[in-house]
XYZ file of C-alpha atoms in Angstrom:
514
model
C -87.672 -31.187 47.495
C -87.472 -31.459 43.708
C -86.031 -34.615 42.130
C -82.325 -34.827 41.259
C -81.685 -34.053 37.606
C -79.439 -36.308 35.461
C -76.905 -33.463 35.282
C -76.796 -33.210 39.076
C -76.538 -36.974 39.545
C -73.619 -37.062 37.117
C -71.881 -34.287 39.111
C -72.490 -36.083 42.423
C -70.945 -39.262 41.018
C -68.020 -37.295 39.561
C -67.248 -35.662 42.924
C -67.847 -38.867 44.894
C -70.094 -37.061 47.364
C -71.351 -38.737 50.521
C -75.104 -38.674 51.081
C -74.963 -35.762 53.552
C -72.916 -33.774 51.020
C -75.459 -34.496 48.258
C -78.219 -33.366 50.616
C -76.280 -30.145 51.259
C -76.063 -29.325 47.529
C -79.779 -30.040 47.090
C -80.699 -27.907 50.099
C -78.633 -25.017 48.732
C -80.501 -25.395 45.433
C -83.868 -25.368 47.212
C -82.919 -22.336 49.313
C -82.180 -20.331 46.167
C -85.417 -21.509 44.529
C -87.335 -20.433 47.624
C -86.005 -16.875 47.299
C -82.787 -16.827 49.338
C -80.002 -14.662 47.896
C -77.136 -15.557 50.244
C -76.905 -18.978 51.898
C -74.530 -19.879 54.736
C -73.347 -23.492 54.739
C -72.257 -24.648 58.197
C -70.196 -27.846 58.482
C -67.398 -29.051 60.762
C -63.773 -29.100 59.698
C -63.196 -32.055 57.324
C -66.895 -32.350 56.426
C -65.977 -31.457 52.832
C -67.115 -27.826 52.524
C -64.659 -27.145 49.692
C -65.736 -30.283 47.834
C -69.417 -29.414 48.247
C -68.897 -25.844 47.039
C -66.644 -27.020 44.170
C -69.525 -29.233 43.030
C -71.883 -26.229 43.162
C -69.362 -24.174 41.119
C -68.992 -27.075 38.660
C -72.761 -27.209 38.150
C -72.912 -23.409 37.756
C -70.145 -23.507 35.111
C -71.923 -26.285 33.207
C -74.975 -24.001 33.046
C -72.943 -21.091 31.688
C -72.746 -19.162 34.983
C -69.735 -17.136 36.126
C -68.418 -17.876 39.640
C -65.987 -16.193 42.028
C -64.534 -18.316 44.849
C -63.070 -15.998 47.507
C -60.606 -17.353 50.080
C -59.712 -15.722 53.362
C -55.955 -16.101 53.062
C -53.581 -16.106 50.120
C -52.112 -19.498 51.090
C -55.574 -21.047 50.640
C -55.483 -20.311 46.911
C -53.200 -23.307 46.278
C -55.357 -25.549 48.472
C -58.532 -24.579 46.602
C -56.764 -25.004 43.262
C -55.833 -28.588 44.214
C -59.472 -29.419 44.940
C -60.653 -27.828 41.692
C -57.947 -29.669 39.725
C -58.748 -32.974 41.420
C -62.327 -32.787 40.157
C -61.565 -31.083 36.836
C -63.266 -27.780 37.607
C -61.822 -25.422 34.967
C -60.752 -22.192 36.632
C -58.428 -19.217 36.699
C -56.766 -17.340 39.557
C -57.003 -13.591 40.047
C -53.730 -12.622 41.733
C -50.781 -10.505 40.646
C -48.539 -12.412 38.198
C -50.152 -15.734 39.052
C -49.263 -18.405 36.495
C -52.898 -19.446 36.311
C -54.352 -16.124 35.272
C -57.136 -17.187 32.908
C -59.833 -14.504 32.784
C -61.780 -16.473 30.178
C -62.636 -19.298 32.599
C -66.131 -19.265 34.111
C -64.797 -20.051 37.613
C -62.218 -17.751 39.237
C -60.394 -18.128 42.565
C -59.574 -14.865 44.371
C -58.016 -13.988 47.716
C -59.774 -11.337 49.739
C -56.430 -9.527 49.974
C -56.378 -9.187 46.172
C -59.965 -7.941 46.194
C -59.129 -5.381 48.885
C -56.191 -4.062 46.839
C -57.650 -4.189 43.332
C -61.399 -4.445 43.742
C -63.693 -7.079 42.250
C -63.003 -8.104 38.634
C -65.487 -6.181 36.519
C -65.461 -8.466 33.494
C -66.967 -10.951 33.365
C -69.427 -10.078 36.083
C -70.119 -13.094 38.364
C -73.514 -14.698 38.856
C -72.355 -16.606 41.916
C -69.903 -15.794 44.759
C -68.549 -18.381 47.218
C -67.025 -16.981 50.414
C -64.688 -19.353 52.258
C -64.231 -18.928 56.046
C -67.335 -16.743 56.000
C -67.256 -16.167 59.768
C -64.405 -13.718 59.104
C -66.395 -10.817 57.670
C -64.664 -8.394 55.306
C -66.394 -5.216 54.148
C -65.620 -6.028 50.508
C -67.471 -9.359 50.563
C -70.232 -7.960 52.754
C -70.964 -5.112 50.312
C -70.670 -7.433 47.304
C -73.255 -9.846 48.670
C -75.498 -6.975 49.779
C -75.623 -5.587 46.230
C -78.265 -8.189 45.372
C -77.082 -8.862 41.802
C -75.351 -12.169 42.652
C -76.154 -15.252 44.664
C -73.787 -15.920 47.563
C -72.691 -19.095 49.336
C -70.757 -18.729 52.588
C -68.730 -21.608 54.059
C -67.870 -21.911 57.746
C -67.382 -24.344 60.605
C -68.080 -21.678 63.247
C -71.005 -19.349 62.373
C -70.893 -17.323 65.607
C -69.847 -13.909 64.239
C -72.127 -11.041 65.216
C -74.248 -9.779 62.328
C -73.933 -12.845 60.042
C -77.731 -12.924 59.887
C -77.659 -9.499 58.213
C -75.515 -10.891 55.381
C -76.959 -14.390 54.884
C -80.687 -15.007 54.704
C -80.594 -18.806 54.931
C -78.620 -21.207 57.153
C -77.944 -24.840 56.249
C -76.321 -27.263 58.669
C -74.577 -29.889 56.519
C -73.967 -32.337 59.363
C -72.932 -32.101 63.005
C -69.572 -33.058 64.495
C -71.085 -35.843 66.587
C -72.875 -37.412 63.606
C -69.682 -37.297 61.516
C -67.774 -39.020 64.324
C -70.486 -41.693 64.485
C -70.243 -42.187 60.700
C -66.443 -42.486 60.805
C -65.948 -39.303 58.757
C -64.144 -37.737 61.756
C -62.165 -39.418 64.527
C -63.297 -39.306 68.174
C -61.287 -37.273 70.673
C -60.124 -37.591 74.290
C -59.402 -34.505 76.388
C -56.855 -34.269 79.208
C -56.705 -31.098 81.321
C -53.736 -31.581 83.685
C -52.834 -27.923 84.248
C -53.859 -24.420 83.266
C -52.691 -20.889 84.023
C -54.483 -18.852 86.657
C -56.174 -16.048 84.679
C -57.721 -14.319 87.685
C -57.105 -10.588 87.577
C -55.799 -10.475 83.996
C -57.089 -7.381 82.196
C -59.497 -7.802 79.301
C -58.902 -6.199 75.906
C -61.608 -6.456 73.183
C -63.207 -9.393 74.956
C -60.020 -11.454 75.366
C -57.285 -11.444 77.991
C -54.476 -8.909 77.525
C -51.669 -10.709 75.704
C -48.639 -9.615 77.721
C -49.994 -10.683 81.111
C -51.692 -13.773 79.656
C -48.363 -14.864 78.160
C -46.626 -14.386 81.509
C -49.200 -16.646 83.195
C -49.135 -19.254 80.409
C -45.327 -19.544 80.453
C -45.610 -21.080 83.918
C -47.164 -24.284 82.539
C -45.038 -24.795 79.397
C -43.041 -27.529 81.138
C -46.293 -29.406 81.775
C -47.124 -29.244 78.043
C -43.947 -31.138 77.192
C -44.346 -33.678 80.006
C -47.989 -34.424 79.157
C -47.219 -34.794 75.455
C -44.538 -37.366 76.303
C -47.070 -39.128 78.547
C -50.149 -39.075 76.291
C -49.062 -37.981 72.805
C -47.649 -41.323 71.623
C -45.125 -39.404 69.454
C -47.960 -38.338 67.132
C -47.817 -35.140 65.120
C -49.266 -32.243 67.055
C -50.468 -28.687 66.591
C -49.969 -26.374 69.549
C -51.585 -22.957 70.047
C -49.697 -20.056 71.605
C -50.628 -16.527 72.666
C -47.778 -14.625 71.012
C -44.770 -15.391 68.832
C -42.462 -15.145 71.875
C -44.671 -17.634 73.715
C -44.531 -19.945 70.686
C -40.732 -19.762 70.574
C -40.442 -20.653 74.272
C -42.724 -23.668 73.755
C -40.549 -24.691 70.815
C -37.383 -24.293 72.905
C -38.653 -26.569 75.673
C -39.935 -29.251 73.264
C -36.630 -29.195 71.384
C -34.703 -29.506 74.662
C -36.701 -32.681 75.312
C -35.636 -34.070 71.921
C -38.967 -33.409 70.176
C -38.508 -31.617 66.854
C -41.061 -28.850 66.273
C -41.261 -25.562 64.375
C -42.902 -22.177 64.854
C -45.481 -21.358 62.182
C -46.674 -17.752 62.491
C -47.033 -14.550 60.496
C -43.376 -13.758 61.257
C -42.199 -16.492 58.859
C -41.910 -15.628 55.167
C -44.232 -17.179 52.581
C -41.425 -19.408 51.296
C -40.571 -20.541 54.829
C -44.234 -21.328 55.543
C -44.571 -23.254 52.272
C -41.506 -25.354 53.155
C -42.804 -26.008 56.685
C -46.217 -27.157 55.434
C -44.655 -29.281 52.687
C -42.430 -31.127 55.189
C -45.048 -31.375 57.947
C -47.568 -32.855 55.496
C -45.348 -35.901 54.892
C -46.467 -38.940 56.880
C -42.815 -39.629 57.809
C -41.923 -35.977 58.505
C -39.137 -35.289 60.974
C -41.264 -32.387 62.294
C -43.466 -33.690 65.099
C -45.088 -30.430 66.105
C -46.290 -27.133 64.653
C -46.611 -24.239 67.100
C -48.858 -21.428 65.922
C -50.650 -18.343 67.167
C -53.512 -18.324 64.677
C -52.026 -19.113 61.262
C -52.863 -22.845 61.352
C -56.333 -22.530 62.854
C -58.064 -21.954 59.487
C -57.747 -23.871 56.231
C -54.853 -26.016 57.465
C -55.199 -29.597 56.278
C -52.744 -32.216 57.602
C -54.903 -35.317 58.255
C -52.430 -37.306 60.376
C -52.227 -34.685 63.155
C -53.163 -36.865 66.121
C -52.691 -34.463 69.015
C -53.870 -30.898 69.697
C -52.155 -28.963 72.492
C -53.980 -25.879 73.778
C -51.700 -23.302 75.379
C -53.612 -20.150 74.447
C -56.286 -19.278 77.036
C -59.438 -17.936 75.387
C -62.023 -15.981 77.316
C -64.840 -15.645 74.787
C -63.775 -17.038 71.411
C -65.605 -20.347 71.085
C -64.919 -20.134 67.337
C -61.120 -20.151 67.774
C -61.407 -23.038 70.235
C -63.462 -25.173 67.847
C -61.298 -24.265 64.848
C -58.153 -25.461 66.669
C -59.774 -28.663 67.918
C -60.941 -29.390 64.378
C -57.320 -29.546 63.152
C -57.016 -32.944 64.850
C -60.346 -34.542 63.937
C -59.601 -35.464 60.322
C -59.270 -39.139 59.466
C -56.005 -40.485 58.019
C -56.266 -43.729 56.100
C -52.506 -43.713 55.448
C -51.577 -43.794 59.116
C -54.608 -45.632 60.510
C -55.350 -42.784 62.924
C -58.150 -43.754 65.312
C -58.508 -40.765 67.662
C -57.305 -37.283 68.527
C -55.678 -36.575 71.891
C -56.379 -33.074 73.224
C -54.001 -31.743 75.882
C -55.590 -28.645 77.354
C -53.165 -26.367 79.218
C -55.368 -23.318 78.671
C -58.601 -24.162 80.509
C -60.553 -23.666 77.280
C -62.197 -27.107 77.242
C -63.611 -26.545 80.708
C -64.690 -22.960 79.936
C -66.443 -23.904 76.694
C -67.599 -27.391 77.702
C -71.363 -26.814 77.585
C -71.311 -24.617 74.461
C -68.947 -26.959 72.614
C -71.023 -30.064 73.338
C -74.238 -28.289 72.404
C -72.780 -27.158 69.074
C -71.196 -30.545 68.304
C -74.592 -32.173 68.844
C -77.001 -29.752 67.158
C -74.915 -27.513 64.879
C -75.980 -23.897 64.434
C -79.593 -23.056 65.274
C -79.684 -19.455 64.044
C -77.404 -16.628 62.910
C -76.798 -13.476 64.923
C -78.825 -10.605 63.462
C -76.565 -7.875 64.822
C -79.036 -6.503 67.373
C -78.068 -6.084 71.014
C -79.174 -9.069 73.064
C -80.038 -9.177 76.765
C -77.369 -10.809 78.884
C -77.829 -14.562 78.643
C -78.310 -16.613 81.753
C -75.843 -19.483 81.605
C -77.814 -22.612 80.836
C -77.457 -25.677 82.974
C -75.889 -28.408 80.811
C -78.013 -31.327 79.680
C -77.852 -34.280 82.081
C -75.902 -36.352 79.562
C -73.388 -33.512 79.027
C -72.338 -32.838 82.619
C -68.542 -32.521 82.733
C -66.478 -34.805 84.946
C -62.721 -34.475 85.497
C -60.930 -37.655 86.452
C -58.874 -37.113 89.645
C -56.287 -39.655 88.472
C -55.519 -39.010 84.774
C -57.162 -35.531 84.532
C -59.312 -36.592 81.567
C -62.413 -34.491 80.865
C -65.458 -36.485 79.816
C -69.217 -36.663 80.024
C -70.706 -38.131 83.194
C -70.427 -41.907 83.402
C -69.625 -44.483 86.110
C -65.959 -44.907 85.118
C -63.286 -42.778 83.436
C -63.046 -43.826 79.761
C -59.292 -43.159 79.752
C -57.975 -44.851 82.891
C -60.977 -46.830 84.187
C -61.203 -45.009 87.534
C -64.559 -45.729 89.212
C -66.490 -42.753 90.561
C -68.780 -42.733 93.596
C -72.285 -43.568 92.391
C -73.637 -40.152 93.383
C -71.072 -38.322 91.224
C -72.229 -39.604 87.855
C -75.238 -41.004 86.090
C -76.198 -44.114 88.053
C -78.651 -45.479 85.541
C -78.696 -45.290 81.776
C -82.257 -44.284 80.992
C -83.933 -46.393 78.347
C -87.705 -45.891 78.455
C -89.462 -42.684 77.493
C -90.459 -42.030 81.107
C -86.876 -42.547 82.306
C -85.457 -40.198 79.666
C -88.037 -37.529 80.512
C -87.365 -37.895 84.245
C -83.595 -37.675 83.769
C -83.841 -34.693 81.418
C -81.936 -36.462 78.651
C -83.040 -34.136 75.852
C -80.287 -35.227 73.478
C -81.416 -38.858 73.781
C -85.038 -37.790 73.322
C -84.150 -35.816 70.196
C -82.243 -38.784 68.756
C -84.625 -41.592 69.796
C -88.117 -40.119 70.147
C -88.191 -37.317 67.550
C -87.960 -39.764 64.562
C -90.903 -41.692 66.063
C -92.981 -38.517 66.416
C -92.170 -37.667 62.769
C -93.338 -41.144 61.691
C -96.574 -40.781 63.653
C -97.307 -37.320 62.178
C -96.531 -38.444 58.601
C -98.846 -41.408 58.989
C -101.597 -39.153 60.349
C -101.202 -36.636 57.498
C -99.894 -38.681 54.545
C -100.934 -36.160 51.900
C -100.007 -32.937 53.667
C -96.357 -32.741 54.768
C -96.689 -29.100 55.836
C -99.423 -30.049 58.274
C -97.485 -33.155 59.337
C -94.460 -30.993 60.099
C -96.438 -28.573 62.265
C -98.085 -31.470 64.043
C -94.768 -33.211 64.745
C -93.148 -30.113 66.267
C -96.241 -29.369 68.393
C -96.547 -32.951 69.692
C -92.832 -33.212 70.472
C -92.923 -29.897 72.377
C -95.949 -31.073 74.384
C -94.341 -34.458 75.018
C -90.869 -33.311 76.110
C -91.197 -29.634 76.989
C -88.495 -28.819 74.403
C -88.523 -27.825 70.735
C -87.043 -30.497 68.473
C -83.536 -29.537 67.304
C -83.719 -31.344 63.988
C -85.217 -30.651 60.577
C -88.512 -32.502 59.999
C -87.840 -33.035 56.299
C -84.331 -34.380 56.917
C -85.408 -36.761 59.718
C -85.961 -40.386 58.747
C -89.005 -42.061 60.283
C -88.398 -44.715 62.947
C -90.762 -47.478 64.179
C -93.041 -46.093 66.872
C -92.729 -48.012 70.144
C -95.933 -48.926 72.042
C -94.966 -46.522 74.849
C -94.529 -43.532 72.526
C -97.608 -44.445 70.455
C -99.789 -44.554 73.563
C -98.568 -41.120 74.645
C -99.199 -39.599 71.203
C -102.625 -41.226 70.831
C -103.660 -39.888 74.256
C -102.478 -36.419 73.190
C -104.577 -36.731 70.017
C -107.645 -37.750 72.023
C -107.181 -34.833 74.412
C -106.746 -32.412 71.485
C -109.909 -33.536 69.709
C -111.901 -33.578 72.953
C -110.840 -29.985 73.624
C -111.665 -29.005 70.020
C -115.195 -30.496 70.265
C -115.757 -28.743 73.582
C -114.784 -25.382 72.042
C -117.174 -25.942 69.121
C -120.065 -26.795 71.456
C -119.337 -23.700 73.535
C -119.194 -21.509 70.415
C -122.509 -22.947 69.186
């Protein structure tokens, strides 16, 4: 990777970027230099995607480039404007009668709705297009990026949409959810799953359960939602998902009857009503304790002190919607001293998506869907350290361990991991691939770099090959982004023996060929 220029360093200081955010900007730069036209930036909610992209726009403007920043919803224009203003990114807004219409600015913020009605501004022609919430694909942005006369940067927390690989030719994982929780950039979460509707026999429409029957089933557990919030919610602000507006209103009615003030926030409310709701709910001392939504608050909704997420909308296939909703509660809140997010699952989603969610939170996105039809996937057995356990006492969902982290209930020894593997042999025997990737992969990288100090390309190939031979799995981390770790005697012995076997086999082949 090329060195940071003084101009870039000044921008990083100006934006106050964390190290992983700086790395993201540099990796975007390298992707473009290596020939990519459209880059997709994947990062969890609250990882700072808007700040990262604002820095990229700022650098583009300083170099005389024209940028278009396209948001998925009109209400996100104000949110993006606040970020641009905070960091003094000069910009205009392309929207009918908007007070900030400034066509002379190098950076312009547009809503996709405006683009769909009026087309792309023809003058000045952009050099760079940023697409927020890029997992929602619109034909207008797709065709614009496909034209090949601009460079594109997509932003998303959930890059699962079919065909994204046909639009974006490079994928960059900024940081994973689990690493951000470890760093304190996101808060940890606890999941309780006390009740869920029985979805057996509900018809399927476009991959998801039919709304009318699903709502009828979900209404049966609304009373549990209120009771469990009173039990676990600690009077924190909450966001609650619903299937339909009528379902949302019934949830609101039952919460209000219990003396808990909440509002419905859906597409039925006017823009002015929604603005007032968000303004009040954003106050740390707001009288509104809960926001009940169908989908309106699942994207681009930023209220950091939301400490509870209530799931009342059963999802059959949409992992993206599940993760987007959960992400609304993971932001940190210095003002309120928030330390965790409580998830009350009355939909069954956390159990349905358990393996996929934990895999994604640990590794991020591995690849984009290329739009081709795939053979039916065989459901993978979860990693040993990810096996789901449901506490019979408090109904908490958690990874296998001897005791429930929420209530302390002790499980029979056979039901959970009886021994925490520590040595390489123990981790291999237990199938703890996440632990191997975190603990052993950095050691393999160190060994390969030491063996090939002047050839990082060869060192990279060697590291991936040795790790695959050692563990039976491909490493799920970028060689160049992995910091070396001291090689333990146990790992060194294994790698040295692999080297000896490799060279012995190579010499034998040469003798046979001669």
